[in-house]
XYZ file of C-alpha atoms in Angstrom:
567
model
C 52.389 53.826 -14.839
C 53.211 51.545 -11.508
C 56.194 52.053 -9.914
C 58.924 49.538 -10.155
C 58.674 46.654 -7.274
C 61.929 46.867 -4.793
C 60.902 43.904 -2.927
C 60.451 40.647 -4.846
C 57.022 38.678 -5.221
C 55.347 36.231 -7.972
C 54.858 39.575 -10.639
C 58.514 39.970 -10.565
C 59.408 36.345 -11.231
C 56.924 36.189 -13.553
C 58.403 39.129 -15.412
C 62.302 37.953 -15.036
C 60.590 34.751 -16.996
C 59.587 36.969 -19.722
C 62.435 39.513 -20.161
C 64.751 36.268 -19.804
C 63.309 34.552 -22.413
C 62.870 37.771 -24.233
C 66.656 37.987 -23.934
C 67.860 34.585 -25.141
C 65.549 34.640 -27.706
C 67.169 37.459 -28.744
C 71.126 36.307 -28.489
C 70.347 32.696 -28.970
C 72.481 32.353 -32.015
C 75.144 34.725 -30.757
C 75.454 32.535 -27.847
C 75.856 29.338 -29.915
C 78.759 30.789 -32.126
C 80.603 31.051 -29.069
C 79.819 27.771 -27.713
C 83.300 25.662 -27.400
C 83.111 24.188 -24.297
C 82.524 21.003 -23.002
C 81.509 20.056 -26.528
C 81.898 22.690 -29.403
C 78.203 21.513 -30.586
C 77.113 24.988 -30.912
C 73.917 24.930 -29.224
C 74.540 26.501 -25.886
C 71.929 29.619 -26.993
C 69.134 27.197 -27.843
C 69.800 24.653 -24.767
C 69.561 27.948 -22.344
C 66.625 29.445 -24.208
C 64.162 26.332 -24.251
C 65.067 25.757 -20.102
C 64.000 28.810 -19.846
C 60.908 28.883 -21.630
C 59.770 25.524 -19.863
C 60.014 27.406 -16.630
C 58.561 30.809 -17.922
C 55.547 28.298 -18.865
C 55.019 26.452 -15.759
C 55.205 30.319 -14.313
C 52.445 31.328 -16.478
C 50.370 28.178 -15.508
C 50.089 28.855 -11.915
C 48.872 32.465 -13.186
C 46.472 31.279 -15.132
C 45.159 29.283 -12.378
C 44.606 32.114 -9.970
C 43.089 33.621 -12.462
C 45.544 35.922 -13.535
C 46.263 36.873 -17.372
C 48.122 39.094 -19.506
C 51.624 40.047 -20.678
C 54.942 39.803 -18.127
C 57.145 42.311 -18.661
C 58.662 45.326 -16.880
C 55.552 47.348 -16.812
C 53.465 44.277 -15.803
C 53.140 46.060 -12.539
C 52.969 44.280 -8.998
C 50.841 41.903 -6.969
C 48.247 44.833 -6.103
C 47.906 45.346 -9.553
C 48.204 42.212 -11.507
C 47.290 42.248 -14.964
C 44.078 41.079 -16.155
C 42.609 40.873 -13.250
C 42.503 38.161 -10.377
C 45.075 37.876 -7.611
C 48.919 37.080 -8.192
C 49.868 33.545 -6.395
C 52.242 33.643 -3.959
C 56.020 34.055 -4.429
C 56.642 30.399 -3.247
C 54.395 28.763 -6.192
C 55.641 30.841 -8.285
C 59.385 30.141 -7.661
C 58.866 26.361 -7.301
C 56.810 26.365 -10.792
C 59.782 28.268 -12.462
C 62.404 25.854 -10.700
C 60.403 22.440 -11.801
C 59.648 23.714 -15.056
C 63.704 24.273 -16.237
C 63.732 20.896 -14.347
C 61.792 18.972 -16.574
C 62.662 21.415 -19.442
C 66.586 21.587 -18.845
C 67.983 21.221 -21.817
C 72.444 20.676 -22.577
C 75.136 20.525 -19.870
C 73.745 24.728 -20.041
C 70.808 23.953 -19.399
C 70.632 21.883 -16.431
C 73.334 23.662 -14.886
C 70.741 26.602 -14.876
C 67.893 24.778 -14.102
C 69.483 23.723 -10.551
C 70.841 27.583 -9.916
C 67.258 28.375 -10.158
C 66.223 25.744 -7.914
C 69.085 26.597 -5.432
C 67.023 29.857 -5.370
C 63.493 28.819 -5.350
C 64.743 26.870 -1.971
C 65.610 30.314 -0.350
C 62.692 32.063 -1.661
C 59.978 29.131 -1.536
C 60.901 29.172 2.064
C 58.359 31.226 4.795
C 59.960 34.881 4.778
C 58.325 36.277 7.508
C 60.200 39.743 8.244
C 63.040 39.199 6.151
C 64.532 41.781 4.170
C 64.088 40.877 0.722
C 67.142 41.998 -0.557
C 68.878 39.963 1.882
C 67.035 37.674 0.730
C 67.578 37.809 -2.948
C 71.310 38.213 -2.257
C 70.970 34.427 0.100
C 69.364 33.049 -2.909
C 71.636 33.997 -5.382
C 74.184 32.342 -3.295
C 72.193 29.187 -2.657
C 71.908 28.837 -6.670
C 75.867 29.152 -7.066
C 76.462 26.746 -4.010
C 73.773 23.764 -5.277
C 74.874 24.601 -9.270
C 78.848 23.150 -7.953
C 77.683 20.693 -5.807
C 75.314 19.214 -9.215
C 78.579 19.182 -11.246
C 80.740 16.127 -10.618
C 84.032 18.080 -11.599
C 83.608 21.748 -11.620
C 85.595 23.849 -14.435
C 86.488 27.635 -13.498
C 86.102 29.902 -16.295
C 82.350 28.643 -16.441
C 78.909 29.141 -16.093
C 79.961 28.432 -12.521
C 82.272 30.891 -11.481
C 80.243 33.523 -13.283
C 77.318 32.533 -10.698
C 79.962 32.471 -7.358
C 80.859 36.092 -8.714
C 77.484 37.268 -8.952
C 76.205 36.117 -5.963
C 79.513 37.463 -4.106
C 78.608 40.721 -5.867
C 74.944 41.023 -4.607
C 76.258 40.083 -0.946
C 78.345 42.683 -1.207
C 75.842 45.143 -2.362
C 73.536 44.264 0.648
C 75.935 44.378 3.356
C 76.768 47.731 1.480
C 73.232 49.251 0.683
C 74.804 49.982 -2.368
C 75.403 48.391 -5.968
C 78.642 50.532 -7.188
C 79.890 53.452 -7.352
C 76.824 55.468 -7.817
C 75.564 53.946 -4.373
C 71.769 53.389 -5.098
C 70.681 52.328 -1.932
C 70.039 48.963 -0.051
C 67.158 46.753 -1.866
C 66.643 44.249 -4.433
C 66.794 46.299 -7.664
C 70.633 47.466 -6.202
C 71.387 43.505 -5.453
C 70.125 42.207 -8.821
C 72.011 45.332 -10.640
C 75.270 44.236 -8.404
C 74.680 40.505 -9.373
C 74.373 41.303 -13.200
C 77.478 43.777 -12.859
C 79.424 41.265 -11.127
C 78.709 38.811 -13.506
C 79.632 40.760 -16.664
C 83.211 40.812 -14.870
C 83.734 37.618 -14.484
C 82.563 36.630 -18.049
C 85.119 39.101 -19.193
C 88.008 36.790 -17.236
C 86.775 33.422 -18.185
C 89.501 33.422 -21.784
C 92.131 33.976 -19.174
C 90.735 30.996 -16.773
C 89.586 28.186 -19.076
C 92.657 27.636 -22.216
C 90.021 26.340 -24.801
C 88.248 29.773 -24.332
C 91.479 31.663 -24.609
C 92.623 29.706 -27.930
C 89.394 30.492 -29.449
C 89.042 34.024 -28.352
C 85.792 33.576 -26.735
C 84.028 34.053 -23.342
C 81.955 31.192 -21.876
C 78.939 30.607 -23.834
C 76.938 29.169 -20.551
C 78.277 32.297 -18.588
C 77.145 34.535 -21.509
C 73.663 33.319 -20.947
C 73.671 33.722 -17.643
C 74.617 37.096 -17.820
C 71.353 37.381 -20.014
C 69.315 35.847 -17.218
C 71.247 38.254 -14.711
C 70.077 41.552 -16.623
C 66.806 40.046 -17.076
C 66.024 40.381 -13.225
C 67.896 43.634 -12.776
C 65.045 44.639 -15.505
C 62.241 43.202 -13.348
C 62.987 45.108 -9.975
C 63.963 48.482 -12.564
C 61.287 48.387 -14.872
C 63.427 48.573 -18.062
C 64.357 46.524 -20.378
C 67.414 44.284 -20.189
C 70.583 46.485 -20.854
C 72.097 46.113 -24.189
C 75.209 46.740 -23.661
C 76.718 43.728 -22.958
C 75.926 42.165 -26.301
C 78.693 40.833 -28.172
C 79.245 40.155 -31.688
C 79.567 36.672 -32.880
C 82.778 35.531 -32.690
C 84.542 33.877 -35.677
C 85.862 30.511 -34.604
C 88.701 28.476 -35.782
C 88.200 25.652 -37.846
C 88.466 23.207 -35.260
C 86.567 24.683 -33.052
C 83.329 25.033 -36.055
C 82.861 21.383 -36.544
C 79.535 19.784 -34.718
C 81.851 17.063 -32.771
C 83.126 16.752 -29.609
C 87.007 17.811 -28.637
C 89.413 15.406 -30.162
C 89.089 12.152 -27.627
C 86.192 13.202 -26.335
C 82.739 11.031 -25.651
C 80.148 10.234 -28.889
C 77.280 10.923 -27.224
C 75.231 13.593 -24.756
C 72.770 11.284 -22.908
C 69.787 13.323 -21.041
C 66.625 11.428 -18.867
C 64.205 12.843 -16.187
C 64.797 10.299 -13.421
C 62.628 9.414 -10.514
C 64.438 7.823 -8.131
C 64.945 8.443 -4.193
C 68.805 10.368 -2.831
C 70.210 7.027 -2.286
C 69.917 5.487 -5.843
C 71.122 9.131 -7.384
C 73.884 9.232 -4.834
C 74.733 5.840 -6.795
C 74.027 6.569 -9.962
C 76.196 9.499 -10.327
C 79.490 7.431 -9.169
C 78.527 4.794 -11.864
C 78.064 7.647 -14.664
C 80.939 9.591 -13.118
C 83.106 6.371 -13.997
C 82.043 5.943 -17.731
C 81.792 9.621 -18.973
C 82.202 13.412 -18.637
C 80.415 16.907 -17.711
C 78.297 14.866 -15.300
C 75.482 17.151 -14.086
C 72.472 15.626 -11.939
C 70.085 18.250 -10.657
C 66.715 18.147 -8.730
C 65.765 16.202 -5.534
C 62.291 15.430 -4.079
C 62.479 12.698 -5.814
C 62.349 13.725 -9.626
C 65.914 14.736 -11.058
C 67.327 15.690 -14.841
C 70.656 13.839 -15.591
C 72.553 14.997 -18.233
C 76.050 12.917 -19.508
C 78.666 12.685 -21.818
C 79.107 9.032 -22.670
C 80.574 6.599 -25.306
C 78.024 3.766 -24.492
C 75.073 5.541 -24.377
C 72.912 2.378 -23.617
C 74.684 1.779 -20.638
C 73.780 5.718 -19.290
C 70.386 4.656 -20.062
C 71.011 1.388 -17.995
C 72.260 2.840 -15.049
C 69.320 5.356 -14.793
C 67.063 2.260 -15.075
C 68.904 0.431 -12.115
C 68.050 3.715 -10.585
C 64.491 4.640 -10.891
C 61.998 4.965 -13.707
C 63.812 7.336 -16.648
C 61.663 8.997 -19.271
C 61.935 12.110 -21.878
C 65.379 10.071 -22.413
C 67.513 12.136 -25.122
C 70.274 10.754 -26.541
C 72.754 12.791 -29.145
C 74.954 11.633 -30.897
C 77.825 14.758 -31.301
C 79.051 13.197 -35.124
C 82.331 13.360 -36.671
C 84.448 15.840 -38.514
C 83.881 15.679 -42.229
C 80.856 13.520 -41.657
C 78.490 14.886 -44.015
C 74.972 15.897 -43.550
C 72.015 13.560 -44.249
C 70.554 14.538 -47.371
C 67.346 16.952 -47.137
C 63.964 14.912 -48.345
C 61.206 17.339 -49.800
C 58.510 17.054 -47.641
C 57.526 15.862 -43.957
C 54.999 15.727 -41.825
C 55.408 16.674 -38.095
C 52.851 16.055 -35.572
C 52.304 16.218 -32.094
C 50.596 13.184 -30.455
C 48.984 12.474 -26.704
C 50.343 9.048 -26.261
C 52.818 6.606 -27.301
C 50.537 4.337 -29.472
C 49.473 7.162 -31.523
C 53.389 8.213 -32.013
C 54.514 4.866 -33.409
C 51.542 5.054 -35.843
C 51.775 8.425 -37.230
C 55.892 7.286 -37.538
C 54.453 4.409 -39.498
C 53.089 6.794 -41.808
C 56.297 8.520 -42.180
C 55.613 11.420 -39.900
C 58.016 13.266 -37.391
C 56.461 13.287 -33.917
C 56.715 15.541 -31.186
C 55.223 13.430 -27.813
C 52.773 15.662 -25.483
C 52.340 14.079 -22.271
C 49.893 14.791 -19.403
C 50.590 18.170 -18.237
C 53.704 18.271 -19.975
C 52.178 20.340 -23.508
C 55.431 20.657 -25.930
C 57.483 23.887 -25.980
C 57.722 26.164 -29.175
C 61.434 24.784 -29.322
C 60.593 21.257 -28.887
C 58.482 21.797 -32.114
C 61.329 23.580 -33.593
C 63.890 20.491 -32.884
C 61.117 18.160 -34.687
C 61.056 20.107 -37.838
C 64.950 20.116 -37.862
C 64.928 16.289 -37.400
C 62.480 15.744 -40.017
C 65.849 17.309 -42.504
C 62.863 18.368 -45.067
C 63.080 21.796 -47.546
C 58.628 21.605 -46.755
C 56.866 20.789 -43.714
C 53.910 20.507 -43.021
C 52.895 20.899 -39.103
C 50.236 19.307 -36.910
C 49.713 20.443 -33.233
C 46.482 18.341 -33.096
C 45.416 20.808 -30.011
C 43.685 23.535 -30.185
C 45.783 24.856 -27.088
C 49.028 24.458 -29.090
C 48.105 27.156 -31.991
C 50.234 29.899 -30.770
C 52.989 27.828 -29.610
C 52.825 26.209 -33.218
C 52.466 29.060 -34.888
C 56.180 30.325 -33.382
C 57.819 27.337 -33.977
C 57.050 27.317 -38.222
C 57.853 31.133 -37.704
C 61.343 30.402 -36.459
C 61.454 27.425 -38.850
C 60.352 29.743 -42.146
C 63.638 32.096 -40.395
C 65.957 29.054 -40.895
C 64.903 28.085 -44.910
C 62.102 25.887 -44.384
C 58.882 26.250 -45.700
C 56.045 25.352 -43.376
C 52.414 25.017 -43.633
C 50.797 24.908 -40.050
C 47.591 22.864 -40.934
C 44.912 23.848 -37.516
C 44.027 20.101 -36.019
C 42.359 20.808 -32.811
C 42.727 17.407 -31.712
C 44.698 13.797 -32.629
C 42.204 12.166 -34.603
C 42.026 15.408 -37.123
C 46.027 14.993 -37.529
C 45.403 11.101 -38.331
C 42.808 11.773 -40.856
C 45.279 14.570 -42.633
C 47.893 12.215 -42.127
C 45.844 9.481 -43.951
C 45.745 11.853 -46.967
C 49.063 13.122 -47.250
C 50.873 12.756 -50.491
C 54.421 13.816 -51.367
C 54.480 13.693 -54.454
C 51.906 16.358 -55.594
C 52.487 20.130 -54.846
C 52.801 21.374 -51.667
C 50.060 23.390 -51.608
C 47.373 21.106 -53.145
C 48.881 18.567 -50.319
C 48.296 20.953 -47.163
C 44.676 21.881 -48.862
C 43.848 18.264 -48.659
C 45.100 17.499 -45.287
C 43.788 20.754 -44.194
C 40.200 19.761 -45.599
C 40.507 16.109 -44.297
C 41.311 17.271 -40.481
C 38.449 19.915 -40.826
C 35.782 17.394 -41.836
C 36.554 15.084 -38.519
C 34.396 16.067 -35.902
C 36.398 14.850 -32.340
C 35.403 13.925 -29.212
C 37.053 12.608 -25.771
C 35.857 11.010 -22.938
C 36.932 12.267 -19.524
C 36.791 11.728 -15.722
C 35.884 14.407 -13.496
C 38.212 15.195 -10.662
C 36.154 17.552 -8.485
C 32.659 18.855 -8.602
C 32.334 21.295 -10.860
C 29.821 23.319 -13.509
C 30.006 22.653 -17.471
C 28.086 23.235 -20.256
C 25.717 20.456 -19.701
C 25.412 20.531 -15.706
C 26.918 19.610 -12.927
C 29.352 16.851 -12.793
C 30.328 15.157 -9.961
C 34.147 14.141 -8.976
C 33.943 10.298 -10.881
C 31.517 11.641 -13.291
C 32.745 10.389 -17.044
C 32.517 13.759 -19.040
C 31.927 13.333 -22.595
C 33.255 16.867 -24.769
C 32.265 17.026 -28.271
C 34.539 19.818 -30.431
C 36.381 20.483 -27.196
C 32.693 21.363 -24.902
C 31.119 19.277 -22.561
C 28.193 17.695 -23.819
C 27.601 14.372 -22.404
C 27.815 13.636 -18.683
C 27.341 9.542 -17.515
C 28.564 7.466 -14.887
C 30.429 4.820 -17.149
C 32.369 5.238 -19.903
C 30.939 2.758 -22.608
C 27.311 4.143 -21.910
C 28.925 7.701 -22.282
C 30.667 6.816 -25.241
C 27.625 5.525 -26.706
C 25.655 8.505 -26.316
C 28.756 11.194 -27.981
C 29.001 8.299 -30.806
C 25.376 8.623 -31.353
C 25.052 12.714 -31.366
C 28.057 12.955 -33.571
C 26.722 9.952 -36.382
C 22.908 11.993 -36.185
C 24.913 14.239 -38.693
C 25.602 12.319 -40.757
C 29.489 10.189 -41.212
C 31.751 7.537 -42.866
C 34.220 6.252 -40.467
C 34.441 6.535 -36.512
C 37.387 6.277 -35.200
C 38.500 5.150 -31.589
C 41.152 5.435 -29.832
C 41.985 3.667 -26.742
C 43.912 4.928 -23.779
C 46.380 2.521 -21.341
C 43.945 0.522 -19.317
C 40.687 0.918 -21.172
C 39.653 -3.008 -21.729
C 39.488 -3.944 -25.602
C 35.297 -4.862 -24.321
C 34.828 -1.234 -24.556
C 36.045 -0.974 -28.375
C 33.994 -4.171 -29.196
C 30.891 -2.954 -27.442
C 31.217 0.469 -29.284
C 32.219 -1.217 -32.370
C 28.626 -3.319 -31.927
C 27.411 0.292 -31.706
C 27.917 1.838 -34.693
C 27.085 -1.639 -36.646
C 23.682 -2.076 -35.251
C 22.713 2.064 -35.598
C 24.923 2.974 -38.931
C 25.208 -0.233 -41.103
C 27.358 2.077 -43.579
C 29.838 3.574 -41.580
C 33.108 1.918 -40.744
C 35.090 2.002 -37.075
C 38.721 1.892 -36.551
C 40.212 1.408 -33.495
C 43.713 2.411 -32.279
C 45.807 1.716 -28.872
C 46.771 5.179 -27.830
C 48.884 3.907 -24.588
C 49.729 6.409 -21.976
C 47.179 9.543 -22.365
C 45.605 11.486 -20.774
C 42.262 11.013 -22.140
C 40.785 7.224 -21.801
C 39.084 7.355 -25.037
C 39.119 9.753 -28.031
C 36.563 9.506 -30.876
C 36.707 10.769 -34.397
C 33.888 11.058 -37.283
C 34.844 11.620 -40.565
């Protein structure tokens, strides 16, 4: 068995990820009981868990692309020894993967508020080391994180997230001045720091009833700061080798009544506005004293140009608004935090929820009646996201479709956690979008549950699907070389076409898919693909296939220009 690491490096982030998420996962609903403050909307647990598993992901990526696979966790080992073979990336990909991925994936005032402490330290640790003593190091990041988590908050609280983070960080300085993280005196290095850190933490949680009023009138400590403390232990674990320490779980606490309705504090704002932003310092510098002066727990994180901006607001539209004056805002969230007594929209009995590439396919499969969960280019959906969807779509029966074969596992833990909360949920395999629109085409409320996910199920597994793709570097595939520029035409997810236009490639996929035999092509179009294409392949299938039928579909933004099914 490897030792534990004492200095820090990729493996160890890589494992905080996972015993983190681990963690959260585990507490996530103790976490929300307690959650009172800024809004008591009880969702703290979740908001902390899926930032954190957007940056565990985006981790795991840059693994995967040095060629390194197999499970995080405290006996992962270290960078001599990575698991499943392949060399670990260095510690400055992996910390700016983990930082951008709770960027984009920041979820809650929580949420983002952790998503910039763990940029604050992927800015220390990104940076060259050189010589550097690494628990000095660890103990400058955790201090960067505190410092660039108050400076993202318009009007920091104490009794937060916050102060637990300045408390931690002022612990692990202490413990490397020291060479020591208590009592016991362990020795200078980064598993005494990160032990100090999570120690320190756990004190300050214990003060925040005493520092924030709403917290003391409920009889709860900071929800944020409880999560924190989660993340805390979580990297103790990864420099120790063990497992998170349990001790600092806490019961749910029982809340009073007015602290157990999903509504904001009496006078508060209606709604929790959320956007990715890309804008330059300037316009943010802006838009944060225009959001500043028309709502509350105002947090803007990032820089480099791409920032998460999270905001309590009355008039959501005119949040939206001023991020548009901005920059360009997308993944735009708005909630709206209800009212006391309102009652809850009644459950339907079935849904569909599906996960498109692009927006064109989204508004159709809504049109159909379905729930959709958006997948953009590099962006794949998080087990949670999928999660959220199936909530939304209020049903007692769902029926799921990733439409990606990469998505199965990540699907296959969202209808777990779904089946945990009371709702029945067939996962139905599409591999691609055009299966989910020909199960979608057959779906039927009204008859059994089961007979309906056979038939979808049979439907998506009689549509053979193609895409059409452009080569970005040279590179070998299962029917030759391509060239970067090269249009790559996959059939079932393998390469088996490549041309040097698209129509002409098209053509030829269209034409070894129809030789077995089919009923109905469909196309669908990606943003920029001229409508010549779909009347040239249209002309296609006519003149070869007088008996089969083409529809074609504007996917918008995707990442494929052209996907192709045969049923």
């Amino acid at each position: 068995m490897p030792q534990p690491p004492d200095d820090i490096d990729a493996v160890v982030v890589r494992t905080w990820c996972s015993l983190a998420l681990e963690a959260l996962g585990r507490d996530r609903e103790e976490i929300d009981a307690i959650n009172v403050y800024p809004v008591a909307d009880g969702d703290t647990g979740t908001n902390l868990y899926l930032t954190v598993e957007s940056a565990a992901q985006a981790v795991e990526a840059v693994f995967v692309a040095h060629g390194t696979v197999g499970a995080a966790g405290p006996d992962a080992g270290t960078t001599d020894g990575a698991p499943g073979g392949g060399s670990a990336p260095a510690l400055a990909d992996a910390v700016r993967a983990m930082a951008h991925g709770a960027l984009i994936g920041a979820r809650g005032n929580s949420g983002t508020i952790l998503a910039q402490l763990l940029r604050g330290m992927a800015e220390v640790l990104g940076a060259p080391a050189g010589d550097d003593d690494h628990a000095e190091l660890l103990s400058e990041a955790l201090r960067r994180a505190a410092e660039s988590a108050y400076q993202a908050v318009a009007h920091p609280v104490e009794g937060t997230v916050l102060t637990v983070a300045t408390a931690a960080a002022e612990a692990a300085a202490a413990a490397a001045r020291t060479g020591t993280s208590g009592p016991a005196g362990t020795g200078a290095g980064c598993t005494a720091v990160a032990r100090a850190a999570y120690e320190g933490a756990c004190v300050a949680l214990d003060a925040t009833p005493g520092q924030l009023a709403v917290l003391g009138r409920a009889g709860v400590v900071d929800a944020g700061g409880r999560g924190l403390v989660d993340v805390l232990a979580a990297l103790a674990g990864a420099f120790s080798g063990e497992a998170p320490a349990a001790e600092r779980r806490r019961a749910p606490t029982v809340l009073p009544p007015h602290f157990t309705d999903d509504c904001p504090a009496e006078g508060g704002p209606a709604f929790e506005v959320i956007y990715l932003l890309e804008a330059d310092d300037d316009a943010v510098a802006r838009l944060r004293a225009r959001l500043d002066g028309i709502g509350d727990s105002l947090v803007v994180v990032g820089g480099d140009g791409l920032w998460n901006v999270h905001v309590h607001v009355d008039d959501a539209g005119a949040a939206v608004e001023a991020g548009v004056d901005a920059g360009r805002p997308y993944r735009i969230r708005i909630t709206h935090f209800g009212a006391t007594g309102t009652p809850a929209p009644e459950q339907v009995q079935r849904a569909v929820v599906a996960v498109v590439p692009g927006e064109g396919l989204a508004a159709l499969c809504r049109e159909a009646g379905a729930t959709t969960v958006l997948a953009r280019p590099g962006e794949p959906p998080a087990s949670g996201e999928l999660v959220d969807a199936i909530r939304r779509a209020h049903a007692r029966e769902v029926v799921l479709l990733p439409n990606d074969a990469e998505l199965r596992h990540t699907a296959a833990a969202a209808a777990e956690q779904a089946r945990a909360e009371g709702v029945r949920v067939a996962l139905v395999p599409t591999r691609a979008a055009v299966q989910g629109v020909a199960a979608l085409a057959v779906h039927e409320p009204d008859r059994r549950f089961d007979e309906d996910v056979v038939a979808m199920t049979a439907a998506a597994g009689a549509t053979r699907y193609a895409e059409l793709a452009v080569a970005e570097r040279q590179s070998w595939t299962s029917a030759g070389i391509c060239q970067a520029g090269d249009v790559l035409g996959l059939i079932d997810g393998d390469v088996a076409v490549i041309g040097a236009d698209l129509a002409t490639t098209a053509e030829t996929v269209l034409h070894r898919m129809l030789s077995a035999g089919g009923e109905l092509v469909t196309l669908v179009l990606g943003d920029g693909v001229p409508v010549a294409v779909a009347d040239r392949l249209e002309g296609f299938v006519r003149g070869g296939h007088l008996a089969v039928d083409t529809v074609v579909y504007d996917g918008g933004r995707q990442l494929a220009p052209l996907l192709i099914g045969v049923e």
